[in-house]
mmCIF file of C-alpha atoms and ligand atoms in Angstrom:
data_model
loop_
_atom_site.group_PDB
_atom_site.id
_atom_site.type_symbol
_atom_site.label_atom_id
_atom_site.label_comp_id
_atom_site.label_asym_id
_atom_site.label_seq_id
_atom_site.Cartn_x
_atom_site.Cartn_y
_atom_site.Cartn_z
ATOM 1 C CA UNK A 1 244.735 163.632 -65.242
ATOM 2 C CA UNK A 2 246.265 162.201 -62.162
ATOM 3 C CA UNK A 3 247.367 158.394 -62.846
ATOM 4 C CA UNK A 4 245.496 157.291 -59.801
ATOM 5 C CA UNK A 5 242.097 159.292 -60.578
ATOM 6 C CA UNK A 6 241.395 157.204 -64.098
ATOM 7 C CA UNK A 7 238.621 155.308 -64.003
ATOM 8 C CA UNK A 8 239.622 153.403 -67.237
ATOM 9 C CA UNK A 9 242.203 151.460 -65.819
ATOM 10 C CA UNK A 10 242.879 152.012 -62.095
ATOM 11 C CA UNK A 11 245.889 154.097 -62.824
ATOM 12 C CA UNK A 12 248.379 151.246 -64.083
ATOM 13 C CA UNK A 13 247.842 153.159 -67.692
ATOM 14 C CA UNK A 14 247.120 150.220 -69.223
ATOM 15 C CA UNK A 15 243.924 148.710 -70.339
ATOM 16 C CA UNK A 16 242.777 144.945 -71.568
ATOM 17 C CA UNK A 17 241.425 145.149 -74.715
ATOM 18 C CA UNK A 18 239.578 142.640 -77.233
ATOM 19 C CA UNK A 19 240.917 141.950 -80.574
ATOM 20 C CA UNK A 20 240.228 139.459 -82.952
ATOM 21 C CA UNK A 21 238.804 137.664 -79.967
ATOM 22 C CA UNK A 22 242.169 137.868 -77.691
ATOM 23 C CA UNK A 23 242.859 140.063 -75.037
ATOM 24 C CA UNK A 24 246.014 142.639 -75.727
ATOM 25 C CA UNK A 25 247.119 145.399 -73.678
ATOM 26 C CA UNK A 26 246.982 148.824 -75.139
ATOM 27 C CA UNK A 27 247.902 152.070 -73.292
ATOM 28 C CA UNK A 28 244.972 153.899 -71.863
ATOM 29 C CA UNK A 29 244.320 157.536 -72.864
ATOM 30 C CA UNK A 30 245.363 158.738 -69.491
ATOM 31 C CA UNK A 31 248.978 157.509 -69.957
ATOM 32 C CA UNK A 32 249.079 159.731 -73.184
ATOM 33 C CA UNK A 33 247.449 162.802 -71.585
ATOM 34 C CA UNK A 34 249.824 162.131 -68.640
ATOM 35 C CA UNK A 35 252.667 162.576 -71.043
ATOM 36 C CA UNK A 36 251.700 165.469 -72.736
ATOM 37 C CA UNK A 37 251.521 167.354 -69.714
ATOM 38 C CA UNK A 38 254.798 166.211 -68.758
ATOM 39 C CA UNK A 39 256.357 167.359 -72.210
ATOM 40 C CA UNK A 40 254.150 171.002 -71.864
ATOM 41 C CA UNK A 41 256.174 171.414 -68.463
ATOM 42 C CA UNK A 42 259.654 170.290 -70.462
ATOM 43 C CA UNK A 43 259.092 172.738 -73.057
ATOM 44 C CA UNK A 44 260.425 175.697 -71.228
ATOM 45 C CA UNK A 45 257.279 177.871 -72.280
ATOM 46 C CA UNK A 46 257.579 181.523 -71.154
ATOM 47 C CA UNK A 47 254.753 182.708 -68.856
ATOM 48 C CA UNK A 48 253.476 185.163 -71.096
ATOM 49 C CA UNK A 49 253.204 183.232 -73.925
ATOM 50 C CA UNK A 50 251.905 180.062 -72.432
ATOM 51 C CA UNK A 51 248.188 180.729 -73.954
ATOM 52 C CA UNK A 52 249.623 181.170 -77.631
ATOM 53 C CA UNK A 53 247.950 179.089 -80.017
ATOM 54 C CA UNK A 54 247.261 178.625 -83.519
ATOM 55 C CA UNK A 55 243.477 179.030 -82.412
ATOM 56 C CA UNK A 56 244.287 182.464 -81.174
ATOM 57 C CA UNK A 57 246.629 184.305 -83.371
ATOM 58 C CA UNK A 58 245.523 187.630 -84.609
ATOM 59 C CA UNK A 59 245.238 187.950 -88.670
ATOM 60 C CA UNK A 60 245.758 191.606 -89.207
ATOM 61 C CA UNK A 61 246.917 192.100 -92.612
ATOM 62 C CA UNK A 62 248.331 189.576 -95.413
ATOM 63 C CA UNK A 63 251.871 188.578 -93.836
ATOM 64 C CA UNK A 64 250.381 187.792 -90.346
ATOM 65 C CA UNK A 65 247.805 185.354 -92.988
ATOM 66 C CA UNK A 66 250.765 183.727 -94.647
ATOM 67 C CA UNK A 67 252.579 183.679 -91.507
ATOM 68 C CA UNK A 68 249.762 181.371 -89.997
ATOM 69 C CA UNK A 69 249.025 179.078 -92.969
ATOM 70 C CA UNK A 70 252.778 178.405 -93.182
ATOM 71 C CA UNK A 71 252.435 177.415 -89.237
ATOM 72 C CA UNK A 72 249.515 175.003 -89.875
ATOM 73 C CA UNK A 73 251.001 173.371 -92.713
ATOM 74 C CA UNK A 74 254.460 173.146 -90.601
ATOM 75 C CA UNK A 75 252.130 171.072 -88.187
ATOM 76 C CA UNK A 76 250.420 168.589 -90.590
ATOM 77 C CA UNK A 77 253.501 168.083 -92.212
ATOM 78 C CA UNK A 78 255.712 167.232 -89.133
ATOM 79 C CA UNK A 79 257.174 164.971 -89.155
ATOM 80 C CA UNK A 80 257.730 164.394 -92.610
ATOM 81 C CA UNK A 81 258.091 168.198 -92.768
ATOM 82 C CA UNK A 82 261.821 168.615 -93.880
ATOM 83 C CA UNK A 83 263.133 172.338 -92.736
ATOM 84 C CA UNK A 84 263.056 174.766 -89.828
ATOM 85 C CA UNK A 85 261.319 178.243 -89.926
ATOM 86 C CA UNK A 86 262.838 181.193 -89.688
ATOM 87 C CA UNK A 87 260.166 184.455 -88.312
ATOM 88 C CA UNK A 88 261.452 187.723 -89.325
ATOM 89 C CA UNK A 89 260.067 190.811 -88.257
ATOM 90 C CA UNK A 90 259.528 193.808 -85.726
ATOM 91 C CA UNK A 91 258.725 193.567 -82.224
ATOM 92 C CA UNK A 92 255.552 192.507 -81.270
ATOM 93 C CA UNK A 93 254.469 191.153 -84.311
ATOM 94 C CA UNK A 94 253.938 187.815 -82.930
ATOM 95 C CA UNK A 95 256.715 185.774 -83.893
ATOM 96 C CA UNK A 96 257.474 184.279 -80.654
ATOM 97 C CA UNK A 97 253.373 183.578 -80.674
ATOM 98 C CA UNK A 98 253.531 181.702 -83.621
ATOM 99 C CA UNK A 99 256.733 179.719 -82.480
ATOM 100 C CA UNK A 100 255.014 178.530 -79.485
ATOM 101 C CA UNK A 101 251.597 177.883 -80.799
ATOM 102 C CA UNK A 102 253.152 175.585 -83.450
ATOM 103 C CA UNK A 103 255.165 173.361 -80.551
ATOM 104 C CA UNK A 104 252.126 173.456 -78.812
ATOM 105 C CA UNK A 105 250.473 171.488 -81.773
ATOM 106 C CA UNK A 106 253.037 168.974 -82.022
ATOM 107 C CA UNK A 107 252.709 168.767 -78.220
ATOM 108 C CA UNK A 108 248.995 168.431 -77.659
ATOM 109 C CA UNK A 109 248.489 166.279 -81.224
ATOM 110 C CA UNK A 110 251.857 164.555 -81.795
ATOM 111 C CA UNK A 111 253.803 164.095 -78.418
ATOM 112 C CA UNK A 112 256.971 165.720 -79.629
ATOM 113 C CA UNK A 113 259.940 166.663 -76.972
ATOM 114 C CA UNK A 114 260.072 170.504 -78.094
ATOM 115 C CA UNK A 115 261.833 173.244 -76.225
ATOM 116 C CA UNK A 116 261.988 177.191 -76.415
ATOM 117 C CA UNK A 117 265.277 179.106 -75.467
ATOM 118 C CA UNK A 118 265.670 183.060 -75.854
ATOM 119 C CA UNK A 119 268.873 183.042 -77.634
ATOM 120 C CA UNK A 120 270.412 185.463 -75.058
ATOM 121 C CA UNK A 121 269.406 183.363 -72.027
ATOM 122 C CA UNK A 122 272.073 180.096 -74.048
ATOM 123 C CA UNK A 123 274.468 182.380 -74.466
ATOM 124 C CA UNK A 124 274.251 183.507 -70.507
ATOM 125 C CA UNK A 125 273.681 179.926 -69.256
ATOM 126 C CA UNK A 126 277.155 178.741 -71.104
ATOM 127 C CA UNK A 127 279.088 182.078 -69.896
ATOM 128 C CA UNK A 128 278.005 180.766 -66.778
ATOM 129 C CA UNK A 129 279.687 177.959 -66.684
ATOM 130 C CA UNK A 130 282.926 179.541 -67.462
ATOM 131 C CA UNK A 131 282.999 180.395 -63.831
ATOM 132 C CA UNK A 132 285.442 178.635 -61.098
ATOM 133 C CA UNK A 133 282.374 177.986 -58.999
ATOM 134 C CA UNK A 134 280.053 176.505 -61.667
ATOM 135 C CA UNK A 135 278.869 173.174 -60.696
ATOM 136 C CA UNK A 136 277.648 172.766 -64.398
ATOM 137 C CA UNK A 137 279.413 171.927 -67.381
ATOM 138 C CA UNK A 138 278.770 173.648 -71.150
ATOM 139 C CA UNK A 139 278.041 170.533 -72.486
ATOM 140 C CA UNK A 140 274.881 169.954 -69.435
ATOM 141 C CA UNK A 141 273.290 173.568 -70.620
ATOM 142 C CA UNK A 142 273.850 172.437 -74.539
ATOM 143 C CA UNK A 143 272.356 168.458 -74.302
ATOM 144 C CA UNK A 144 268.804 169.798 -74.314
ATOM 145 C CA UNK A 145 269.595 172.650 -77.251
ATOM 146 C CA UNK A 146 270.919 169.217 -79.650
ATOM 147 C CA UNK A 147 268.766 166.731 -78.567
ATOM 148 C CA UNK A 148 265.207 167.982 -78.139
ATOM 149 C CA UNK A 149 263.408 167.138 -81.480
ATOM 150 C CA UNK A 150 262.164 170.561 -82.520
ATOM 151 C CA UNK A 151 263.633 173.915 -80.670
ATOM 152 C CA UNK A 152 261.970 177.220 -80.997
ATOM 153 C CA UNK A 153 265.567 179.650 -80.455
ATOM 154 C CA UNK A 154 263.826 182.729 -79.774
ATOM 155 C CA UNK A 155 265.359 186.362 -80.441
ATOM 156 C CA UNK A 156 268.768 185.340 -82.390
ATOM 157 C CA UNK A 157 270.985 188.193 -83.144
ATOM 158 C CA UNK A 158 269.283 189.990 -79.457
ATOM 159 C CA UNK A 159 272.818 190.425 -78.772
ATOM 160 C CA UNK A 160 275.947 191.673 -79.971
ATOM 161 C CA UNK A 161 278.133 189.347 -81.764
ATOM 162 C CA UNK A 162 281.185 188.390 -80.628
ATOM 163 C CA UNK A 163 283.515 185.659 -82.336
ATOM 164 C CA UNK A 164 282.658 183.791 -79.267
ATOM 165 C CA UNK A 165 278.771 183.669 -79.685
ATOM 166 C CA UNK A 166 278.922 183.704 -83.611
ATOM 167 C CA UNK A 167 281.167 180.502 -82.741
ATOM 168 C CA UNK A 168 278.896 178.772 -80.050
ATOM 169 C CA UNK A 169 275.542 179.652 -82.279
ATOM 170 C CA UNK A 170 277.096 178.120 -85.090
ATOM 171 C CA UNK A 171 277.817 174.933 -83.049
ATOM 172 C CA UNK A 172 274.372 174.820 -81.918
ATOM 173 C CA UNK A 173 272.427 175.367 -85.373
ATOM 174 C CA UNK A 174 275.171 173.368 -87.156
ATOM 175 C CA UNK A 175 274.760 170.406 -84.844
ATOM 176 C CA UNK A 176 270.959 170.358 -85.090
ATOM 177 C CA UNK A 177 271.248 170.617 -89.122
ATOM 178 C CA UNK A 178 273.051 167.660 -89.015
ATOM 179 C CA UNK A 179 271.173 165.688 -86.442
ATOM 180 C CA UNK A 180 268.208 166.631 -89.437
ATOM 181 C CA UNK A 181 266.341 168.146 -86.314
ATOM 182 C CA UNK A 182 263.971 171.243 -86.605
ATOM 183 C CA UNK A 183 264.399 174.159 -85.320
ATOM 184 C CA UNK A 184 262.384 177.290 -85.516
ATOM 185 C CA UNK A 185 263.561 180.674 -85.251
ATOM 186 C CA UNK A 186 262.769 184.035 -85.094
ATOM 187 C CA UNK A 187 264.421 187.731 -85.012
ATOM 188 C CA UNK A 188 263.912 191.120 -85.041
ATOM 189 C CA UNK A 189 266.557 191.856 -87.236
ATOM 190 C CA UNK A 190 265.385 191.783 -91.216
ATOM 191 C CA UNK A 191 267.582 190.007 -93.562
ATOM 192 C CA UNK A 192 268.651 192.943 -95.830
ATOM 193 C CA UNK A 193 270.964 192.914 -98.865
ATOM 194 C CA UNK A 194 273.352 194.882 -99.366
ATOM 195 C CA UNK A 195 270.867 197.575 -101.422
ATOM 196 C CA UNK A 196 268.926 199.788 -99.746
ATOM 197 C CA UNK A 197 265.534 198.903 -98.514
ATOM 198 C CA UNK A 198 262.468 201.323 -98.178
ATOM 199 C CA UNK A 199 260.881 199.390 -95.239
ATOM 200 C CA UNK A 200 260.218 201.043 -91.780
ATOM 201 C CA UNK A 201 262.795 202.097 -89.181
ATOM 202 C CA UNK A 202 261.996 199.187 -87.044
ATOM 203 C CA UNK A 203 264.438 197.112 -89.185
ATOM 204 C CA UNK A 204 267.139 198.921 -88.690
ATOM 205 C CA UNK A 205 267.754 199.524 -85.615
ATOM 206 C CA UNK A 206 271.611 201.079 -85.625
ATOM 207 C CA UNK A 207 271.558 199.922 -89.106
ATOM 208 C CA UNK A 208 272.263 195.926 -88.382
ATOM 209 C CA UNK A 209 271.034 193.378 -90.336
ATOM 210 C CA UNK A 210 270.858 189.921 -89.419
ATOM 211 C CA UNK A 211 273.870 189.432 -91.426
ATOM 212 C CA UNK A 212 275.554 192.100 -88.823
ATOM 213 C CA UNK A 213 274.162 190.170 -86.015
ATOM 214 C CA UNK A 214 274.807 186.303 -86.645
ATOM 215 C CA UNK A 215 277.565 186.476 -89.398
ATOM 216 C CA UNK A 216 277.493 185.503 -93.181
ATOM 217 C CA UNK A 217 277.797 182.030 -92.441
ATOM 218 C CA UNK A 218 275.466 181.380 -90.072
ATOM 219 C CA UNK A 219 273.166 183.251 -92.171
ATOM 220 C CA UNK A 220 273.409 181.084 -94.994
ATOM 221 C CA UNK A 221 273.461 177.923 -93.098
ATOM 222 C CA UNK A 222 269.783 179.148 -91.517
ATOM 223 C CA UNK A 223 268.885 179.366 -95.406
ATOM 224 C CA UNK A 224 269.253 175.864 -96.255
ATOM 225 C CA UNK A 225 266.978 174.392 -93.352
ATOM 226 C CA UNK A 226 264.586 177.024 -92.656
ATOM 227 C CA UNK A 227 262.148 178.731 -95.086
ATOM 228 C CA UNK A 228 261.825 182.577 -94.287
ATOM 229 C CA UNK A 229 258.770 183.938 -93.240
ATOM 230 C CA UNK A 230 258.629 187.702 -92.655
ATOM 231 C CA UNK A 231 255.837 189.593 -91.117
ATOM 232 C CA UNK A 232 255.054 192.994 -90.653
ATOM 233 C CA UNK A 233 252.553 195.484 -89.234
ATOM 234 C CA UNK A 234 251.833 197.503 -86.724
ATOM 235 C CA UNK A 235 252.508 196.524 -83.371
ATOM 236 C CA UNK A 236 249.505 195.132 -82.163
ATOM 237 C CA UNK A 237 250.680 193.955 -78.646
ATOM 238 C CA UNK A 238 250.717 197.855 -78.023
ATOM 239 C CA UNK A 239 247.474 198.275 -79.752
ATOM 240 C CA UNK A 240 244.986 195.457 -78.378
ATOM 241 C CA UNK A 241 246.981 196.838 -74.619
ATOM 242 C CA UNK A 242 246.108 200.188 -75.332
ATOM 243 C CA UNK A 243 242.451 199.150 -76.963
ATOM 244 C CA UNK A 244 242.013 197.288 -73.675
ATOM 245 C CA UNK A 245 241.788 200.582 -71.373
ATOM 246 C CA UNK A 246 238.535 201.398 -71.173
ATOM 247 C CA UNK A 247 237.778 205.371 -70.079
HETATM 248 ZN ZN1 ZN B 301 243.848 155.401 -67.531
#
C-alpha cells in the first residue's frame, strides 16, 4: 500500500487514537504493511521460489510431514525459538521451499530482517573482491550474512572445499552462533557416519558426505545450533513438471 493512497491517515503513517479518554499516536496499519514489503524486497528471495509457503508445501510421505511441523513450530516459537535448522536431503525435495516459506512467516507475521544466500553465490561475491578493480570490500558482501536476524544459507557444501572456503564458512556460521542469531540451512549432501548407509545413490554423489564437504568442525559446530531435519522422497519437482504435460 502506497503511503500516500491510505485513507486511515493521509499517508503520515500515523493515526490519533483515543485511550483512556486522551489522544495518543499509534502507527497506522499501512506503516506496518509498508515495511513488510520493504523487508520481502531485502530478503534476497530467488524468483522461483518467491511463491513458497508453508500454505503450499507438498506432504508426500512422513519426512516431508515432519519436515513441515518442525517449520511451523520454528515460526510460533521465534523468537524465543533457540537454534537454527539444518534441511538435509536430495535435490528437489523442497528444502530450499521450506527455508523460504518459514522467513516468509516471520516476514508477513513478525517483521523480521531475514535474508537467503546460495552458499556458492558468498563464496563468489568475496572472491570477488579479491580483485585489483573491486570497488567492494569483503567485509561490505559479509555485513548482511552477520547482521540480518535469521539467514536461510542455501546449498552449503555445493562446492568443493578448499581451506579457504572451509575457513570463510566457518567465520560466517561461527560469527552468527555467537551473535545467538538463526540461521537455517540446507544441503544436498547427507550427514553420514563413518558406517555404511543403505540409503539411495542420491546421497552420495562421488561418495562425499557433508563431513567431506564443510569439514569436521564446521560440522559439529552446525550441530549445536541447528536441529537436523532430513527429508527424502522422490523428486517431486520432476514429477508435478512432468504430471503437468497434458497429451
Ligand atoms: Zn495509513
Amino acid at each position: 500500500m502506497a503511503e500516500k493512497s491510505c485513507s486511515q491517515c493521509e499517508g503520515t503513517g500515523w493515526l490519533l487514537v483515543n485511550e483512556d479518554g486522551k489522544q495518543v499516536a499509534r502507527r497506522c496499519r499501512c506503516f506496518f504493511n509498508r515495511q513488510t514489503e520493504v523487508l520481502w524486497e531485502q530478503a534476497r528471495i530467488p524468483k522461483r521460489y518467491r511463491n513458497c509457503s508453508l500454505g503450499n508445501f507438498e506432504v508426500h510421505n512422513d519426512s516431508h510431514r515432519d519436515a513441515l511441523k518442525i517449520s511451523r513450530q520454528f515460526v510460533k516459537n521465534y523468537p524465543a525459538q533457540e537454534v537454527g535448522l539444518l534441511f538435509i536431503g536430495p535435490c528437489g525435495v523442497g528444502k530450499t521451499h521450506l527455508a523460504v516459506a518459514i522467513i516468509r512467516e516471520l516476514i508477513e507475521k513478525n517483521n523480521v530482517p531475514c535474508a537467503s544466500y546460495d552458499f556458492r553465490e558468498i563464496i563468489r561475491d568475496i572472491q570477488g573482491t579479491f580483485t585489483p578493480d573491486s570497488n567492494i570490500s569483503e567485509s561490505d558482501v559479509l555485513a548482511p550474512v552477520f547482521d540480518v536476524e535469521v539467514l536461510v544459507l542455501d546449498e552449503l557444501g555445493a562446492k568443493r572445499t578448499t581451506a579457504w572456503v572451509e575457513e570463510t564458512v566457518f567465520y560466517i556460521i561461527n560469527q552468527r552462533y555467537n551473535q545467538k542469531k538463526l540461521t537455517i540451512f540446507t544441503s544436498n549432501y547427507l550427514d553420514t557416519e563413518e558406517e555404511a548407509d543403505g540409503r539411495d545413490a542420491f546421497y552420495k554423489k562421488g561418495g562425499d558426505s557433508l563431513v567431506d564437504r564443510i569439514g569436521v568442525r564446521l560440522r559439529s559446530r552446525l550441530y549445536e545450533m541447528c536441529k537436523v531435519v532430513e527429508i527424502w522422497g522422490d523428486d517431486y519437482r520432476k514429477i508435478a513438471k512432468q504430471a503437468s504435460y497434458r497429451f
